[in-house]
Short mmCIF file of C-alpha atoms and ligand atoms in Angstrom, two decimals:
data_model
loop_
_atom_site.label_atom_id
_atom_site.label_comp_id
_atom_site.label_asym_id
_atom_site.label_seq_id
_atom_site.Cartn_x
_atom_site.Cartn_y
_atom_site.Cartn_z
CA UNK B 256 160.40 89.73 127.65
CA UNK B 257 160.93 87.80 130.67
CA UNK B 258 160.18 88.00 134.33
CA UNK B 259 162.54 86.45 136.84
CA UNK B 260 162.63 85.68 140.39
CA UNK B 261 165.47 85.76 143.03
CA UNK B 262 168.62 86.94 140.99
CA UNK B 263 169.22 89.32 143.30
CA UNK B 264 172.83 90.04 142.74
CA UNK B 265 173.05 90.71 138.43
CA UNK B 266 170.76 93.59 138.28
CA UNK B 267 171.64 95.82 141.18
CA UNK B 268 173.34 98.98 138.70
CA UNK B 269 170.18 98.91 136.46
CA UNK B 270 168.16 98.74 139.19
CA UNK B 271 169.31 101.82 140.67
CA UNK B 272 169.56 103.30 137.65
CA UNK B 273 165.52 102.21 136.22
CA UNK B 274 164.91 103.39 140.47
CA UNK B 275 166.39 107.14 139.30
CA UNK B 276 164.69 107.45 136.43
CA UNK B 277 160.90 106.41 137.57
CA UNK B 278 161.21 108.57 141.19
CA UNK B 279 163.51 111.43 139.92
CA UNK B 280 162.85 113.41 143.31
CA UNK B 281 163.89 110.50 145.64
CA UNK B 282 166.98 109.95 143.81
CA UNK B 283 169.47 112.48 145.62
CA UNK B 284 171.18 110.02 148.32
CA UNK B 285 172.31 107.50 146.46
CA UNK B 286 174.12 105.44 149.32
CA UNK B 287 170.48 105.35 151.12
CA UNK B 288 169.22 104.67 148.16
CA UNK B 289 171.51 101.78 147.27
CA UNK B 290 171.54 100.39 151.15
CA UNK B 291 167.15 100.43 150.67
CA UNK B 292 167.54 98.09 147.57
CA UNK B 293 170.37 96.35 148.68
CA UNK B 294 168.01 95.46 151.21
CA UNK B 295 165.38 93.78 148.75
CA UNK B 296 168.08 92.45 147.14
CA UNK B 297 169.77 90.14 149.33
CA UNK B 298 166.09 88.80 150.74
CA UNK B 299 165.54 87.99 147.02
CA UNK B 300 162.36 89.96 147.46
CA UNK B 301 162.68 91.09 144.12
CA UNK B 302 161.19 90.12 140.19
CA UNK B 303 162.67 91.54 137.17
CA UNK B 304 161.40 92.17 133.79
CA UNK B 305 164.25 91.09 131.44
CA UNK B 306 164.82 91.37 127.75
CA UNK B 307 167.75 90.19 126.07
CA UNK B 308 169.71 90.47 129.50
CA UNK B 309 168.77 94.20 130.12
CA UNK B 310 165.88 95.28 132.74
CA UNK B 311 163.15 96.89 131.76
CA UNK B 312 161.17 97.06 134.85
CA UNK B 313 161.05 95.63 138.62
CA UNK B 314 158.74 94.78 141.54
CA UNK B 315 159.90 95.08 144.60
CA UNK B 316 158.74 93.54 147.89
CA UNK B 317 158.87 92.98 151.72
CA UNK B 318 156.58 91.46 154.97
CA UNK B 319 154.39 95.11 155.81
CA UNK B 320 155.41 95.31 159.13
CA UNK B 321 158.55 96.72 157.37
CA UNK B 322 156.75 99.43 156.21
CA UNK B 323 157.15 102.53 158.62
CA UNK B 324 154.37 104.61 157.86
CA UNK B 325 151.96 101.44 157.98
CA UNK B 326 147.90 102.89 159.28
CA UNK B 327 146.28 101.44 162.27
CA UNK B 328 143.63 100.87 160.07
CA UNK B 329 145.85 97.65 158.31
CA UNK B 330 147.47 96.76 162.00
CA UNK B 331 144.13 96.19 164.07
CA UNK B 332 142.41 94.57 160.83
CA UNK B 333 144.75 92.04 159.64
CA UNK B 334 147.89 90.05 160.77
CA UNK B 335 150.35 91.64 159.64
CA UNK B 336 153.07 88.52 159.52
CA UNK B 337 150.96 87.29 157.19
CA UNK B 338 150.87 90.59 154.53
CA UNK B 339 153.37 91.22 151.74
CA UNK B 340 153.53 95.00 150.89
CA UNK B 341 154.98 96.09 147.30
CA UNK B 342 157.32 98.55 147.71
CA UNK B 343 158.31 99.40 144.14
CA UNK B 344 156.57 99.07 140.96
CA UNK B 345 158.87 100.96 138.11
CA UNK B 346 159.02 100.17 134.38
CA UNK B 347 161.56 102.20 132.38
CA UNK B 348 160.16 105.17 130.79
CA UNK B 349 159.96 104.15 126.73
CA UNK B 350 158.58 100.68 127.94
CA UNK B 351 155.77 101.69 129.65
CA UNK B 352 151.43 100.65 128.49
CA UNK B 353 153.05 97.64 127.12
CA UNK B 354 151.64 95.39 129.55
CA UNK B 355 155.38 94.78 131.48
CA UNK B 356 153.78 96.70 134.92
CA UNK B 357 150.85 94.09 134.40
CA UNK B 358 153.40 90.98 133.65
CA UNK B 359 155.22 91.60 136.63
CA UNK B 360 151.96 92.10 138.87
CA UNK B 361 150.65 88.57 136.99
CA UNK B 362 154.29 86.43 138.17
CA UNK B 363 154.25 88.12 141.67
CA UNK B 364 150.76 86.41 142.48
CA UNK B 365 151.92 83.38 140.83
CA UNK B 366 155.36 83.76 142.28
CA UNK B 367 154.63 85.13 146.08
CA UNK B 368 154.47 81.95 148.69
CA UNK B 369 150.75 81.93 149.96
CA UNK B 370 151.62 79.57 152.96
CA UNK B 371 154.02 82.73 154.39
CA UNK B 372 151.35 85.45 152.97
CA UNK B 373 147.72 86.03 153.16
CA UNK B 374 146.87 89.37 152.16
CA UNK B 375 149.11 92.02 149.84
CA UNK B 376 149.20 96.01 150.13
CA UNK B 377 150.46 98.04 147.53
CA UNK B 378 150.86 102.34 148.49
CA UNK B 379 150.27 104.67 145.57
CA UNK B 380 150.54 108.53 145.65
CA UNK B 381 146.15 109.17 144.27
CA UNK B 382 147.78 111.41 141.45
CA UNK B 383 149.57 108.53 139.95
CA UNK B 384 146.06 107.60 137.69
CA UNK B 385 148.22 104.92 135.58
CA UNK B 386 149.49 103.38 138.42
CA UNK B 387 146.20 103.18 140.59
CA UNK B 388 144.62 101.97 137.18
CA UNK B 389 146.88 99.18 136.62
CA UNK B 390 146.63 97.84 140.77
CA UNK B 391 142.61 97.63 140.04
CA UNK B 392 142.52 96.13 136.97
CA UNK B 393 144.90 93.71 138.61
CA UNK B 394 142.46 93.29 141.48
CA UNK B 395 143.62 95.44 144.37
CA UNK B 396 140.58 97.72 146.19
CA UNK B 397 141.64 100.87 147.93
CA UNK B 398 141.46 100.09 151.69
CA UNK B 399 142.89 103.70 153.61
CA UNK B 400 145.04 106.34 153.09
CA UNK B 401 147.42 108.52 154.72
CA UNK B 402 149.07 112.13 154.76
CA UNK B 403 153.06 112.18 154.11
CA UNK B 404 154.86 115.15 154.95
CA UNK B 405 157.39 115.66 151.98
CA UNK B 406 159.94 118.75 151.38
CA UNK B 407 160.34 120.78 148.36
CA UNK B 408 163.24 119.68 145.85
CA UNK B 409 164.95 123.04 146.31
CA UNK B 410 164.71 121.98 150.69
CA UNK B 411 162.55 124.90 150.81
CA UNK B 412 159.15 124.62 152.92
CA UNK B 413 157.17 120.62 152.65
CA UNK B 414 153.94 119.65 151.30
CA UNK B 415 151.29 117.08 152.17
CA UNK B 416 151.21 113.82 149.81
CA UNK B 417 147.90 112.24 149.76
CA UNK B 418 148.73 107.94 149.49
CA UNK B 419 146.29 105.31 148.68
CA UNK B 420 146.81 101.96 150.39
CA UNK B 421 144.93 98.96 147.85
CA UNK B 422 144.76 95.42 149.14
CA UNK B 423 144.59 92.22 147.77
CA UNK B 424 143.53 88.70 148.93
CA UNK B 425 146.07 86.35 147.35
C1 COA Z 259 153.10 102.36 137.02
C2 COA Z 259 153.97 101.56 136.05
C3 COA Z 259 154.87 100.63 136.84
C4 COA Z 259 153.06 100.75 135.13
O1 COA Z 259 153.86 99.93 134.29
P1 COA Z 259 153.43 99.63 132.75
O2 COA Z 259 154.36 98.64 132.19
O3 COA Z 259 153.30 100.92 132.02
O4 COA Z 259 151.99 98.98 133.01
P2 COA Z 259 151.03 98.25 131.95
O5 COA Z 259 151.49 98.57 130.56
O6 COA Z 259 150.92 96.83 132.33
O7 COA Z 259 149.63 98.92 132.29
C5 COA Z 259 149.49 100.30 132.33
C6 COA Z 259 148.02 100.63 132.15
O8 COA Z 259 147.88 102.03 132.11
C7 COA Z 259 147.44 102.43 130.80
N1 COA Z 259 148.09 103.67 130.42
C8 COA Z 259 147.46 104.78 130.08
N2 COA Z 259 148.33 105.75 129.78
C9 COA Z 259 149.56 105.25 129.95
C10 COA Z 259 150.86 105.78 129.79
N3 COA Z 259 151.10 107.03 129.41
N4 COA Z 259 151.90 104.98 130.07
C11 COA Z 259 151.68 103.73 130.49
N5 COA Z 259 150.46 103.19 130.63
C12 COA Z 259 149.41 103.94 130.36
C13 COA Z 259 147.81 101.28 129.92
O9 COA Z 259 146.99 101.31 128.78
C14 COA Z 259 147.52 100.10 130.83
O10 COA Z 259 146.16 99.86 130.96
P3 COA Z 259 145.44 98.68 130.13
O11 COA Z 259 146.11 97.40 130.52
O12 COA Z 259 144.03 98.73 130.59
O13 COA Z 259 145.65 99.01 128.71
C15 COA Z 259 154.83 102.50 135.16
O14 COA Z 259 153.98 103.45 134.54
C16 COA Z 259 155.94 103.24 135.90
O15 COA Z 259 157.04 102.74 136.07
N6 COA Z 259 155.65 104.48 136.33
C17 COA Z 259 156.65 105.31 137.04
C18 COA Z 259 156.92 104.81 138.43
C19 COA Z 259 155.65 104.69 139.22
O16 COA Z 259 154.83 105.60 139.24
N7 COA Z 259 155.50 103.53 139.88
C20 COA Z 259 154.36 103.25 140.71
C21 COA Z 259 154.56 103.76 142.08
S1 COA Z 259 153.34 103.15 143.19
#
């Protein structure tokens, strides 16, 4: 297993594919979906765990003040030109507690240019115990959280999704 940097073009189908499988209920417009990674994509803001040419998992990221939802909390406390937010964290389903979420975590500090980037965020839905798990064993400390209004799968009524935001000093 490998982890690459800035190939942004090669692994767009598996991508969206390894994207439909780890978020099943976010899956059913796939041009939005495919214009949102397209959009990681071309700003190379992407790593990719490889094997044998096929992906197994990917981080994606971009600047925070991308980030629509983003608390006041994070905007009065830190400059937000200078934090990176992780959008997507997804490791195909078979692959997963064999360390390739923690590999690609490990190569994005390496990786991520600390002269541009100061701080990083990473947003977590606080059922997702492997996932929240994994960001503090990697270092990140839950700073604030927020409410997201989100609608049934059948379109019928919405819910309230409780999400974590951890930070990290790089
Ligand atoms: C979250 C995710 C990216 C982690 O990737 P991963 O390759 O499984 O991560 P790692 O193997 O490096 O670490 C997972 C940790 O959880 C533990 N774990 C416990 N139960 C697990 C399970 N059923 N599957 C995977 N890991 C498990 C592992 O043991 C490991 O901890 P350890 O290093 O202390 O042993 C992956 O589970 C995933 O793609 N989930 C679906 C999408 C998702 O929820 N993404 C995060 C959104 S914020």
């Amino acid at each position: 297993m490998k982890i690459v940097h800035r190939e942004h073009s090669a692994y767009k189908d598996p991508v969206m594919d390894l994207y439909i499988a780890s978020f099943p209920r976010s899956s059913s417009d796939k041009i939005a979906l495919s214009k949102y990674l397209d959009e990681f994509l071309k700003e190379e803001n992407a790593l990719f765990a490889i094997d044998n040419d096929q992906l197994f998992g990917a981080l994606l990221y971009s600047p925070i003040h991308e980030d629509k939802d983003l608390p006041s909390l994070i905007t009065e406390n830190f400059n937000t030109q200078k934090c990176v937010y992780i959008a997507e964290m997804m490791v195909s389903e078979n692959s997963r507690g064999k360390g390739i979420g923690s590999q690609l975590l490990e190569s994005f500090f390496i990786n991520i240019d600390k002269n541009q980037y100061s701080d990083a965020f990473i947003r977590v839905w606080d059922q997702n115990e492997v996932a929240i798990g994994l960001y503090k064993k990697m270092g990140f400390i839950p700073y604030t959280e927020i409410d997201q209004v989100k609608t049934y799968p059948d379109g019928n009524g919405t819910f309230l999704m409780k999400k974590i935001y951890l930070h990290k000093k790089l």
